[in-house]
Coordinates of C-alpha atoms in Angstrom, one line a residue:
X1 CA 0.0 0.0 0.0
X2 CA 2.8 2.5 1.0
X3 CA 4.7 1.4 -2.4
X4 CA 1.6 2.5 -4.5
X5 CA 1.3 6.1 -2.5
X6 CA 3.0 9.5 -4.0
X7 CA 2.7 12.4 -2.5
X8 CA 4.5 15.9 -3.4
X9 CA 8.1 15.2 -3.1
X10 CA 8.5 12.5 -4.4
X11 CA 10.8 11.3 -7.4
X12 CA 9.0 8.9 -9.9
X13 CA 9.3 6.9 -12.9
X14 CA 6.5 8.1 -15.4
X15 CA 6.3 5.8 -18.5
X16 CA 5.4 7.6 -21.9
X17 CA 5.8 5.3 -24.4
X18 CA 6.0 1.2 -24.1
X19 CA 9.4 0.8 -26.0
X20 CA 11.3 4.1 -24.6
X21 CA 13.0 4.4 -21.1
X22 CA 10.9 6.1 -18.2
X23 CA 11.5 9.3 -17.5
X24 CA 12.0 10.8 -14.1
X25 CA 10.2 13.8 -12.4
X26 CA 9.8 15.6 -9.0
X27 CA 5.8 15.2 -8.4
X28 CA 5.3 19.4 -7.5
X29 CA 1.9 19.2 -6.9
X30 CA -1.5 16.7 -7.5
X31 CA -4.4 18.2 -8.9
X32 CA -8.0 16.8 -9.6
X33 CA -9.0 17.7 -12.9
X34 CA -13.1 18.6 -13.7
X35 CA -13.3 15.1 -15.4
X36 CA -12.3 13.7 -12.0
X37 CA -8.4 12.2 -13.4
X38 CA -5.5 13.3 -11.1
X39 CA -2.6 15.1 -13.2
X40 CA 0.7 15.8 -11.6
X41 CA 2.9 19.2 -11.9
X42 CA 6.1 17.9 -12.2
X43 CA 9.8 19.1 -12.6
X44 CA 11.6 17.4 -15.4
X45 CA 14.9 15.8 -15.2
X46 CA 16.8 14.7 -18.5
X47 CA 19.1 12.1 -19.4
X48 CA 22.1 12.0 -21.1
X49 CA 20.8 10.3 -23.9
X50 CA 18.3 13.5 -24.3
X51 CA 21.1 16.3 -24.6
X52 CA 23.8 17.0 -27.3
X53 CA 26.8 15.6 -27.7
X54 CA 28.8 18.8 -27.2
X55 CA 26.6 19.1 -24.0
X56 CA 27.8 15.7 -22.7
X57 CA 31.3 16.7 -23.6
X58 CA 30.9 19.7 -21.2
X59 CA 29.1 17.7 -18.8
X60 CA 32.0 15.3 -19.0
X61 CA 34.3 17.9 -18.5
X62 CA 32.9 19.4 -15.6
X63 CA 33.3 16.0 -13.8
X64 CA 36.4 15.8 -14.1
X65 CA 37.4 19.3 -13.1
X66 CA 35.5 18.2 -9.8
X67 CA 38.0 15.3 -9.4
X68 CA 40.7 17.2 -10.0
X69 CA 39.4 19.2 -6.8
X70 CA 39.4 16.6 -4.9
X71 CA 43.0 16.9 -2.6
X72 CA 42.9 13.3 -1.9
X73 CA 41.3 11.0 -4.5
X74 CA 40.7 7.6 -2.6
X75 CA 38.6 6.0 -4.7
X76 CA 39.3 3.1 -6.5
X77 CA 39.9 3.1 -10.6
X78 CA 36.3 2.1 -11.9
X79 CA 35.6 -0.4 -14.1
X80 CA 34.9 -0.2 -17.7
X81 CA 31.5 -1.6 -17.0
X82 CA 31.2 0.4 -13.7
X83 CA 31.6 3.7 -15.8
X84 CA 29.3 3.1 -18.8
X85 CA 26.6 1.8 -15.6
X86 CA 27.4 5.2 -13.8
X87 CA 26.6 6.8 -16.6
X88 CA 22.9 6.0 -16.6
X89 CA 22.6 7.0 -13.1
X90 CA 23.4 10.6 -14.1
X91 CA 21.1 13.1 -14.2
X92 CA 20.3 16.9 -15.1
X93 CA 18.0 19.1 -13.0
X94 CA 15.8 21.7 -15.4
X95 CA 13.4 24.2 -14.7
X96 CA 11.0 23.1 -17.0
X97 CA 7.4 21.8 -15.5
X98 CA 4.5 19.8 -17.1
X99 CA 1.9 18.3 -16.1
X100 CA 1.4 14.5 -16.8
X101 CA -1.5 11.7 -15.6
X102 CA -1.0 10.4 -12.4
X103 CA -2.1 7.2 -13.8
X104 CA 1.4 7.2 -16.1
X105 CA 3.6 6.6 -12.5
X106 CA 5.7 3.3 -12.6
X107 CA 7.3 3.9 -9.3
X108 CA 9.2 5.4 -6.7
X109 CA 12.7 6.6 -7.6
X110 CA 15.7 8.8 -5.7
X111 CA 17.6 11.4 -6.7
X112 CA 20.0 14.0 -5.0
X113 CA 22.7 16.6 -5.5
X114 CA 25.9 14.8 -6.7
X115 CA 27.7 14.6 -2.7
X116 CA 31.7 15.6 -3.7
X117 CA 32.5 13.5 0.2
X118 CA 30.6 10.6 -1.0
X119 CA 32.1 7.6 -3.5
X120 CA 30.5 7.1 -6.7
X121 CA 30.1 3.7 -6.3
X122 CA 27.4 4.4 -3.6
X123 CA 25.5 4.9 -6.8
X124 CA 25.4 2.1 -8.8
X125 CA 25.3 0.2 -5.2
X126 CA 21.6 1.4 -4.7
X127 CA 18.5 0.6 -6.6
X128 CA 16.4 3.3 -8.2
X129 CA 19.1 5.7 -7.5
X130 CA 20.4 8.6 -9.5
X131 CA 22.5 12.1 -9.0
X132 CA 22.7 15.3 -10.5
X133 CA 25.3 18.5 -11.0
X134 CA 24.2 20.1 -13.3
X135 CA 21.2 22.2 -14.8
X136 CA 20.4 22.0 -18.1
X137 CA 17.7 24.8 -20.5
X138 CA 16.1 22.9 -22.9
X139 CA 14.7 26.1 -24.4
X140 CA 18.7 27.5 -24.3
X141 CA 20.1 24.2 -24.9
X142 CA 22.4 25.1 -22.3
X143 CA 24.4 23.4 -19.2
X144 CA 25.1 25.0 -15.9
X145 CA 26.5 24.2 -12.2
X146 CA 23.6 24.3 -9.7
X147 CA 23.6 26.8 -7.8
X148 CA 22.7 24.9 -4.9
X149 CA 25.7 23.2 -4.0
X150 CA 26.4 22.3 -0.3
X151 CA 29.9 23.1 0.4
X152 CA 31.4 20.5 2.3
X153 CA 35.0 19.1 2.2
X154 CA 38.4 19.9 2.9
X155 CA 38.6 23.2 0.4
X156 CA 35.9 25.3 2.1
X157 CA 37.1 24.6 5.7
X158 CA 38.9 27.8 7.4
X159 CA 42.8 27.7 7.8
X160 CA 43.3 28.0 12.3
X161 CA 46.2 30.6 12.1
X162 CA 48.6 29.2 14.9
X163 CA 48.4 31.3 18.0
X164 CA 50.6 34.0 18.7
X165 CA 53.0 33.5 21.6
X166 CA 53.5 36.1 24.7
X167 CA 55.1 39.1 23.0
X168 CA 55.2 37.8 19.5
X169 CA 54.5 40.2 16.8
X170 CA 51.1 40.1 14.6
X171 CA 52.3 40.3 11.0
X172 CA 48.7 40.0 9.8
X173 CA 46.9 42.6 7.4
X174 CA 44.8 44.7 10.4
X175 CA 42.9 46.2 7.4
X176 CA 41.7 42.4 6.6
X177 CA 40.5 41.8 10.4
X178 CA 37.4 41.9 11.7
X179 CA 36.6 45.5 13.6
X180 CA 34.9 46.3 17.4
X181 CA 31.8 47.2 17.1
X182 CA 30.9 47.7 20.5
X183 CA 32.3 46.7 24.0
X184 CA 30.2 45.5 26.4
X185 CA 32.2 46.4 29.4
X186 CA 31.2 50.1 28.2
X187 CA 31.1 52.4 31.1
X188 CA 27.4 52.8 30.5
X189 CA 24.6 51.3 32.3
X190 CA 22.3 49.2 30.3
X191 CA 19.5 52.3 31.3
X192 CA 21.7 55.0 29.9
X193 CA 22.0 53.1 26.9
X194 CA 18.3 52.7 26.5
X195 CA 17.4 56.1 26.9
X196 CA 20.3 56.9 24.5
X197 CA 18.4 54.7 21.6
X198 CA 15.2 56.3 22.7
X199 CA 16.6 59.5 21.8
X200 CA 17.8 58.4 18.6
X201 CA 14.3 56.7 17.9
X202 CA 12.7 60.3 18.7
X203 CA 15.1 62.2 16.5
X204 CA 14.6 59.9 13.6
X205 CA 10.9 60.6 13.7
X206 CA 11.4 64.0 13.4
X207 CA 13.6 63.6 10.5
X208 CA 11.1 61.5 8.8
X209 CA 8.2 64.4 9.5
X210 CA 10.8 67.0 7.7
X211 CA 11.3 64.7 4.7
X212 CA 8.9 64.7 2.2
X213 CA 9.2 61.8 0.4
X214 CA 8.8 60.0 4.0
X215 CA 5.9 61.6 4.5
X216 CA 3.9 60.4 1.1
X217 CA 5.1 57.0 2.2
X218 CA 4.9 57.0 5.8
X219 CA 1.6 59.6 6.3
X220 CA 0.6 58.8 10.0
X221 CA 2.6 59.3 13.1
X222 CA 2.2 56.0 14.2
X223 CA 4.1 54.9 10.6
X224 CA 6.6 56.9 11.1
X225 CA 7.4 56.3 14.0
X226 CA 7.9 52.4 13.2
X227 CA 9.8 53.1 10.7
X228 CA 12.3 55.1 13.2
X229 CA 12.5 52.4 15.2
X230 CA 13.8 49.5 13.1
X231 CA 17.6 47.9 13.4
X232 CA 19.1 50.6 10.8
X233 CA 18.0 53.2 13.2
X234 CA 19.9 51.4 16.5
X235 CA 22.5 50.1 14.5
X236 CA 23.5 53.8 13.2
X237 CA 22.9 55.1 17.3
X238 CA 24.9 51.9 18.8
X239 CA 27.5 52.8 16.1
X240 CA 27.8 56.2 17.1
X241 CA 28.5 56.0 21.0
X242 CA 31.1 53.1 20.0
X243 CA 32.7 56.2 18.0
X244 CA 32.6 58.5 20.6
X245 CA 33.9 56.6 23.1
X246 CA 30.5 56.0 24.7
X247 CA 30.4 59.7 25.8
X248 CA 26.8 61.0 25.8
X249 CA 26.8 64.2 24.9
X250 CA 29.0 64.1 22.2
X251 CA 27.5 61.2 20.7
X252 CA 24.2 63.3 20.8
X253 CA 25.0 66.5 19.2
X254 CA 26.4 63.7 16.1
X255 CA 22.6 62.9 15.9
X256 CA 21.8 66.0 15.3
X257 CA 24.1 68.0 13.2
X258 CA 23.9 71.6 12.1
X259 CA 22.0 71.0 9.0
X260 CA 19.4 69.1 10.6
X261 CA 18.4 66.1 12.4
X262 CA 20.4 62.4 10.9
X263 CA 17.5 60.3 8.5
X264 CA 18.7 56.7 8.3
X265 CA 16.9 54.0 6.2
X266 CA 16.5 50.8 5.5
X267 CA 15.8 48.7 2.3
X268 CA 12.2 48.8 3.4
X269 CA 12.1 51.9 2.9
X270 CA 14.0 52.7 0.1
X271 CA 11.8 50.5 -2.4
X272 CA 8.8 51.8 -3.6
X273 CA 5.2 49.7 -4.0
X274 CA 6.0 48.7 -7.3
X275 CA 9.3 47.4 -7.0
X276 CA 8.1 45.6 -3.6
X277 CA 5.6 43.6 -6.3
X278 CA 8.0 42.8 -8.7
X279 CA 10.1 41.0 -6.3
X280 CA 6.8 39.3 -4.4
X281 CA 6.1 38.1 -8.4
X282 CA 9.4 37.0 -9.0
X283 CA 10.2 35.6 -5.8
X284 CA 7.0 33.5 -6.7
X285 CA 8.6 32.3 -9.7
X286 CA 12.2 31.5 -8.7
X287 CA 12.1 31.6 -5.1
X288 CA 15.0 31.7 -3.9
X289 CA 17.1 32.1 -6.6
X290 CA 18.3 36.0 -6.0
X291 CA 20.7 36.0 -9.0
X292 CA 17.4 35.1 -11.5
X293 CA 15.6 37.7 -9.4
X294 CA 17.8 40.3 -9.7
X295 CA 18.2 39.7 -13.9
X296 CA 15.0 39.0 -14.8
X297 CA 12.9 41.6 -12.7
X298 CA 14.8 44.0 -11.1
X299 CA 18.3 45.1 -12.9
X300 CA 19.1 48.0 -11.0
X301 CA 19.1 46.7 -7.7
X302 CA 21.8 45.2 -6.0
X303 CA 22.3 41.8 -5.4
X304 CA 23.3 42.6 -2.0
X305 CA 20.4 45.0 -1.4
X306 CA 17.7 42.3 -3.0
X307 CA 19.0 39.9 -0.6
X308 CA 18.8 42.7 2.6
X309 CA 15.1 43.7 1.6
X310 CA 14.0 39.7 1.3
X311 CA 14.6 39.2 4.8
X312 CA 13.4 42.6 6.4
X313 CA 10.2 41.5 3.9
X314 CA 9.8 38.2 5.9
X315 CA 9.2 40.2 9.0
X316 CA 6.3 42.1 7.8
X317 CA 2.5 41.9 7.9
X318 CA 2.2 40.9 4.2
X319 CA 4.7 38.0 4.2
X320 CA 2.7 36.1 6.7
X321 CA -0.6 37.3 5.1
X322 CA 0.9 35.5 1.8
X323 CA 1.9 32.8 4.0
X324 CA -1.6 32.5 5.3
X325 CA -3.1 32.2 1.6
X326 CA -0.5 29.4 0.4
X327 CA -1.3 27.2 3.3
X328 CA -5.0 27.8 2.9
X329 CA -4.5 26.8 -1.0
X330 CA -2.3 23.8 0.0
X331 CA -4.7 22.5 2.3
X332 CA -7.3 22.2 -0.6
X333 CA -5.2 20.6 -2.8
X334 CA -4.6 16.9 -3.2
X335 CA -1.5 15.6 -0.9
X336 CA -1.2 12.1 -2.3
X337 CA -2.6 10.0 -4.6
X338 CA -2.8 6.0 -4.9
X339 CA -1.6 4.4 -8.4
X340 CA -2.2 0.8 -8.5
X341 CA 0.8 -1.4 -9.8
X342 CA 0.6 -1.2 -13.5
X343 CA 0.3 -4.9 -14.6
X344 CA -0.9 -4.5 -18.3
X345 CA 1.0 -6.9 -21.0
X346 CA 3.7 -4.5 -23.1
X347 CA 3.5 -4.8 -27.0
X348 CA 7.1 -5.2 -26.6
X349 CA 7.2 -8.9 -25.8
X350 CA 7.7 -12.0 -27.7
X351 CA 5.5 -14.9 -27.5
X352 CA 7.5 -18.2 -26.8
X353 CA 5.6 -20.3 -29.5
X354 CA 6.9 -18.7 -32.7
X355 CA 9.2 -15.7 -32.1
X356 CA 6.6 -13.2 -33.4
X357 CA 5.8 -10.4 -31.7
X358 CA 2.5 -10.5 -29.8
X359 CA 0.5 -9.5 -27.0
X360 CA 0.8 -12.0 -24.0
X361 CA -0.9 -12.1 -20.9
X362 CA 2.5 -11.4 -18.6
X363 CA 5.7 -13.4 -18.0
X364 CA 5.5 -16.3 -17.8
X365 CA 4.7 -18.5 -14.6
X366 CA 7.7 -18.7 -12.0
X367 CA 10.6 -20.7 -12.2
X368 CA 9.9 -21.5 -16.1
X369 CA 12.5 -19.9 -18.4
X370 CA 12.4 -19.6 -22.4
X371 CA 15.4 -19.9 -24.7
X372 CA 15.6 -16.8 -26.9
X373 CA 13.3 -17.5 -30.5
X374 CA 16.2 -18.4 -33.2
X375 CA 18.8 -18.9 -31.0
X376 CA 19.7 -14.7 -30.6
X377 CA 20.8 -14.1 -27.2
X378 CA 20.0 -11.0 -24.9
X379 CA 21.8 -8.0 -26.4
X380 CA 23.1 -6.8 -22.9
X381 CA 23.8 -9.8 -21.1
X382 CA 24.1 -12.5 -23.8
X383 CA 21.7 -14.8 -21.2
X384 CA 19.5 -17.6 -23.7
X385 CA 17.3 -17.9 -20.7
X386 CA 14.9 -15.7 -19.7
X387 CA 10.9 -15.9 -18.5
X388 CA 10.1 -13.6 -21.2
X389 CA 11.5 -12.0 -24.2
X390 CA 11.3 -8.2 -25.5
X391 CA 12.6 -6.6 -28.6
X392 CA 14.6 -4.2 -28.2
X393 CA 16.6 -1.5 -31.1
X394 CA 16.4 -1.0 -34.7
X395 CA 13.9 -3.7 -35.9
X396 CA 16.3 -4.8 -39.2
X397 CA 18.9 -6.1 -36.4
X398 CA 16.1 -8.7 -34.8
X399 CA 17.8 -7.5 -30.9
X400 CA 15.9 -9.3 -27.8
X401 CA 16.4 -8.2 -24.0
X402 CA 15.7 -10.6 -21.2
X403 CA 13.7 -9.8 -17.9
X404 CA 16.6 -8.3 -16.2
X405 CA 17.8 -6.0 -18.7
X406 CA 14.7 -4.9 -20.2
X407 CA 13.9 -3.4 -16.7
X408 CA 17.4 -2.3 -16.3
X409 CA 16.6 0.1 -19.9
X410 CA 13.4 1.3 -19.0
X411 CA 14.9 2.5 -15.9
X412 CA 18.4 3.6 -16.4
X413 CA 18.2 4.0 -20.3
X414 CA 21.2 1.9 -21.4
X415 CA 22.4 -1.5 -21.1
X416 CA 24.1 -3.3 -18.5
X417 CA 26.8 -4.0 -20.8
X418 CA 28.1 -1.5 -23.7
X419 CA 26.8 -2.5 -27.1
X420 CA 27.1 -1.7 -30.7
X421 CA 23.8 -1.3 -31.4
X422 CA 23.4 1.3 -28.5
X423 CA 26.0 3.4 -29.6
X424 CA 24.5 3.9 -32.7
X425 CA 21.6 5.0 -30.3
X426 CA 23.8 7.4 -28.3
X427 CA 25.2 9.2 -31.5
X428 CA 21.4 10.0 -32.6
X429 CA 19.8 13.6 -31.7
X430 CA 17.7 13.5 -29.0
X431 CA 14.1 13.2 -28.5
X432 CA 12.0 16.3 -28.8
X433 CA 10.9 18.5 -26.8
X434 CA 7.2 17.5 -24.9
X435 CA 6.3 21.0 -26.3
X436 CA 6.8 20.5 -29.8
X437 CA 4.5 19.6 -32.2
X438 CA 4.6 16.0 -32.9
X439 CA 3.9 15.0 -36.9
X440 CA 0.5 12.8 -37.4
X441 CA 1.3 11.5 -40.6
X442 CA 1.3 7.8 -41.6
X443 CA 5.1 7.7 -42.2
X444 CA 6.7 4.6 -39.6
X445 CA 6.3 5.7 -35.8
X446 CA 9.7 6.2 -34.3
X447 CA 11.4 6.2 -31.0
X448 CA 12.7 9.3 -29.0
X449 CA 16.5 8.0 -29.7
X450 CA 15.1 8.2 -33.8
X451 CA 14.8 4.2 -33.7
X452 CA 12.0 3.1 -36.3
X453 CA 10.0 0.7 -33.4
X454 CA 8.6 -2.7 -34.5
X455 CA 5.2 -2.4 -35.3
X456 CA 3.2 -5.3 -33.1
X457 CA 1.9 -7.9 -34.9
X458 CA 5.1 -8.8 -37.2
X459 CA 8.7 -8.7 -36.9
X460 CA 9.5 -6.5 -40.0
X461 CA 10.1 -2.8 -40.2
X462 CA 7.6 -0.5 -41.2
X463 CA 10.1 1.6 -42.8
X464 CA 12.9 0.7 -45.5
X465 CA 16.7 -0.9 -43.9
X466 CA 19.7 1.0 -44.9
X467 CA 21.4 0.8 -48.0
X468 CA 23.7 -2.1 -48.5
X469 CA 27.7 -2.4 -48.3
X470 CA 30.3 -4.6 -49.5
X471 CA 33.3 -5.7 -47.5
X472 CA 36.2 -5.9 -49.4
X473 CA 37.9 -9.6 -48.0
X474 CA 41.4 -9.8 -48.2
X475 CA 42.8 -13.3 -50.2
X476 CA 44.0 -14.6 -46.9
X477 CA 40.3 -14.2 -45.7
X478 CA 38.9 -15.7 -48.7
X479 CA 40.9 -18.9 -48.4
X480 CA 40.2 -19.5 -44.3
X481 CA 36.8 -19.2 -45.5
X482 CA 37.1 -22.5 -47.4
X483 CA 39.3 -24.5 -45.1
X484 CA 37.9 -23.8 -42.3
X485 CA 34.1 -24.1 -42.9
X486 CA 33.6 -26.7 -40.4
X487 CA 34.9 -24.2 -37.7
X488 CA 33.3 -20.8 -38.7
X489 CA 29.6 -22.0 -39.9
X490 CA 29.4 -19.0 -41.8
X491 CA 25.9 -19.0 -41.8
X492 CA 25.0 -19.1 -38.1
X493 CA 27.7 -16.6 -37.2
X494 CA 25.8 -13.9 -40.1
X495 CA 22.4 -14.3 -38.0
X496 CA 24.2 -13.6 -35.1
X497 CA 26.0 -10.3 -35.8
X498 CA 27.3 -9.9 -31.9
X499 CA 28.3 -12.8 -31.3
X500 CA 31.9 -12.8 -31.6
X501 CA 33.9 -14.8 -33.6
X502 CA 37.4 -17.0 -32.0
X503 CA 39.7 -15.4 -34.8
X504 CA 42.4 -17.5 -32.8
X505 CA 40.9 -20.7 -33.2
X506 CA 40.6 -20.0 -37.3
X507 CA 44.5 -18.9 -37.6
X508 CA 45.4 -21.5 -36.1
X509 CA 43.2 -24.3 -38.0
X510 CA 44.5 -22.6 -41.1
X511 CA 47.9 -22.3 -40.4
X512 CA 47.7 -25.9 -39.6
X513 CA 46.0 -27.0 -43.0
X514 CA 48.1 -24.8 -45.0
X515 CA 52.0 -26.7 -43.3
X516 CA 50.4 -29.5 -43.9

C-alpha cells in the first residue's frame, strides 16, 4: 500500500511510451482535474541520452574538473563496465514543468545533488538511485553548475592561524580583520543606553516628518514612527556611542548635526510599492534564486540590497498574510494519490511459440525460463534464458532483452553491458521537446533516440533498412573461409552479428592446413 502512494516530493518513474526508457520527475503538486483524473505538476529531469553531444562533452568535462578538486582521491579506478553503468545514473536538474496523468507513474525513484565527500560507487550500489550536478535549459540548450551546492569538504574549511606566543608580533593585514563594534564592558549602564536609543528613535521621527518623500510613504505618526524604530536606526545610534567613546553628549550632538536632524533608512524603505511587487512576483517564480531575481525583474538593484530587503520583507505583515493564503490553498489541494501497480501486458514482448511479436498475458509462470526465439541471445547480457523476451533496437537487427535488462533500460536508459547497437543509439539527436509539435502523418512511428520501433503484430520494419555495403575480403580471408568451414559456420555466425567470432581458433586451424 505504501509502495503505490505518491505524494508531493516525491521522485517517480513516469512511462510515456512502451518501448522508450521512463522518464524521471519531482511530483510538485497533485491536482483533480473537472473530469475527475489526477494530473501531476512535475519538474523534469533529463538524461544524457536527451542532450547533445557537445553538452555531454561539457558535462564530462565538468566531472572531471571536480576530481581534479578533490585533494585526496581515494577511490578506487572504476571499471569499464562500472563507468558506462554510472553513466545512466546521471542526471540533469531543469526548470521546466508539465503536467502528466497520475495514472502514467511506474514507481518510486531517488535522486539527490551529486555529494563531492561521498564515492560514486554508492551509486550504482543502490536501486532506483540517481545524481545530479548540473542544470540544463532545454529552451537554451544550455548546461550550468547548480547553484545549490552544499559546500562540504576539505577546500571550504577555514585555515586556524597558529596562535601568537607572549610578545610575538602580529604580522597580519589589520585592514583584513574583523573591527569592534561595540564593548560590552562600556562604562554605561544598560539604562543610559536605553534612553540613548530612545533619543535616537525620537530624533529619527522628526527627520522622517521633515522629509517629504517619508511623508507620502509613511503619512501617519504611528508609521513613522515604526519606521524610526527598526535595526538601521539602533545600529547607526549603537555605532555612534562606539565612535565617541560611549560619551553622551557628544554622541548626541552627532545625531543632530547643524544641518538638521540624521535620516537613516532601511531597504524597506528605500523601495517603492511597485518594486516591492515585482520581487513578491518573481520571488514566486524563482524563489529563492536571487541572482534570476535580480536579472530577470529587477536590474538596478543590487544583489546585496535584494538579498537585505527579502529578509526585512519576511518580517512584515504581508509576508505572513501570503503565507496564510499558500497554506489555505495547499490544504485544498490533493496531498497524495494512490496508483495501482501497472500490470498490463507491453506490445514489446515475444510470445514463446513462434518468435513473433504478440501481446501476452505477462511473463511467464515462476521458475519457467524460455530460450531466446532463433537462437539470438540478450543484447546486454548475452543470457539464452529468460521468462520472457522483449525486442529491443532497430527492428532490421532482430535485438531481444531478457527480464533483467529490459527493466534495467526502461529505468536507467542503457544497457548493462556496452553495445554496438546502442552506440549507434547514443550518437542519434535526442528526443524532442514534450512541447513541440509531434507529426501525425502515416510515415513509420519512431522512438525518442530516432529508432524506427517494430510495429506489433510482425517482426519486420515498417520503414525501408539501410542501403547495403560490400566488405572488401582480403585473399587470406577468402581462403580461411574454405578450409575452415567446419569451424566458422558462416551461416549461423551472419544471423548472429554480436556474437563474436574466436579469430584464434581459425588462424590457427588454417595455419595448420596450409604446413600441412
Amino acid at each position: 500500500m505504501a509502495a503505490n502512494m505518491y505524494r508531493v516530493g516525491d521522485y517517480v518513474f513516469f512511462e510515456n511510451s512502451s518501448s522508450n526508457p521512463y522518464l524521471i520527475r519531482r511530483i510538485e503538486e497533485l491536482n483533480k482535474t473537472a473530469s475527475g483524473n489526477v494530473e501531476a505538476k512535475v519538474v523534469c529531469f533529463y538524461r544524457r541520452r536527451d542532450i547533445s553531444q557537445s553538452l555531454i562533452q561539457l558535462a564530462d568535462k565538468h566531472a572531471k574538473d571536480l576530481e581534479e578538486e578533490k585533494e585526496s582521491p581515494s577511490e578506487p579506478e572504476l571499471s569499464e563496465k562500472q563507468k558506462h553503468q554510472l553513466r545512466h545514473r546521471e542526471l540533469f536538474l531543469s526548470r521546466q514543468y508539465e503536467s502528466l496523468p497520475a495514472t502514467h507513474i511506474r514507481g518510486k525513484c531517488s535522486v539527490a545533488l551529486l555529494n563531492e565527500t561521498e564515492a560514486v560507487l554508492s551509486y550504482l550500489e543502490k536501486e532506483d538511485t540517481f545524481f545530479y550536478s548540473l542544470v540544463y535549459d532545454p529552451t537554451q540548450k544550455t548546461l550550468l553548475a547548480d547553484k545549490g551546492e552544499i559546500r562540504v569538504g576539505p577546500r571550504f574549511q577555514a585555515d586556524v592561524p597558529e596562535m601568537l606566543q607572549e610578545g610575538e608580533p602580529d604580522d597580519r593585514d589589520q585592514s583584513k580583520l574583523e573591527m569592534k563594534m561595540w564593548d560590552p564592558e562600556c562604562p554605561l549602564t544598560n539604562k543610559q543606553i536605553d534612553q540613548f536609543l530612545v533619543v535616537a528613535r525620537a530624533v529619527g521621527t522628526f527627520a522622517r516628518a521633515l522629509d517629504c518623500s517619508s511623508s507620502v510613504r509613511q503619512p501617519s505618526l504611528h508609521m513613522s514612527a515604526a519606521a524610526a524604530s527598526r535595526d538601521i536606526t539602533l545600529f547607526h545610534a549603537m555605532d555612534t556611542l562606539h565612535r565617541h567613546g560611549y560619551d553622551l553628549s557628544s554622541a548626541l550632538s552627532v545625531l543632530v548635526p547643524q544641518g538638521g536632524p540624521v535620516l537613516c533608512r532601511d531597504e524597506m524603505e528605500e523601495w517603492s510599492s511597485s518594486e516591492a511587487n515585482l520581487f513578491e512576483e518573481a520571488l514566486e517564480k524563482y524563489g529563492k534564486d536571487f541572482n534570476d531575481i535580480r536579472q530577470d525583474f529587477l536590474p538596478w538593484k543590487s544583489l546585496t540590497s535584494i538579498i537585505e530587503y527579502y529578509y526585512m520583507w519576511k518580517t512584515t505583515d504581508r509576508y505572513v498574510q501570503q503565507k496564510r493564503l499558500k497554506a489555505a490553498e495547499a490544504e485544498s489541494k490533493l496531498k497524495q494519490v494512490y496508483i495501482p501497480t501497472y500490470n498490463k501486458p507491453n506490445p514489446n514482448q515475444i510470445s514463446v511459440s513462434n518468435g513473433k511479436m504478440a501481446t501476452v498475458n505477462g511473463a511467464a509462470g515462476t521458475g519457467s525460463f524460455h530460450t531466446a526465439g532463433g537462437g539470438r541471445a540478450c543484447e546486454s547480457c548475452f543470457a539464452v534464458q529468460s521468462a520472457q523476451w522483449y525486442s529491443w533496437g532497430p527492428p532490421n537487427m532482430q535485438c531481444r532483452l531478457c527480464v533483467s535488462c529490459w527493466m534495467y533500460w526502461k529505468k536507467y536508459g542503457g544497457l548493462k553491458m556496452p553495445s554496438r547497437a546502442e552506440g549507434a543509439e547514443e550518437k542519434t539527436p535526442p528526443s524532442p521537446a514534450p512541447n513541440e509539435v509531434r507529426s501525425r502523418g502515416h510515415g513509420a512511428r519512431q522512438s525518442s533516440h530516432m529508432v524506427p520501433i517494430r510495429n506489433s503484430g510482425s517482426p519486420k520494419s515498417s520503414m525501408k533498412t539501410k542501403q547495403a555495403f560490400l566488405l572488401q575480403a582480403t585473399r587470406l580471408t577468402k581462403l580461411a573461409r574454405h578450409m575452415c568451414r567446419d569451424l566458422i559456420r558462416l551461416r549461423r555466425a551472419a544471423r548472429r552479428p554480436f556474437v563474436p567470432i574466436n579469430c584464434g581458433a581459425i588462424k590457427a586451424e588454417c595455419k595448420s592446413s596450409l604446413n600441412s
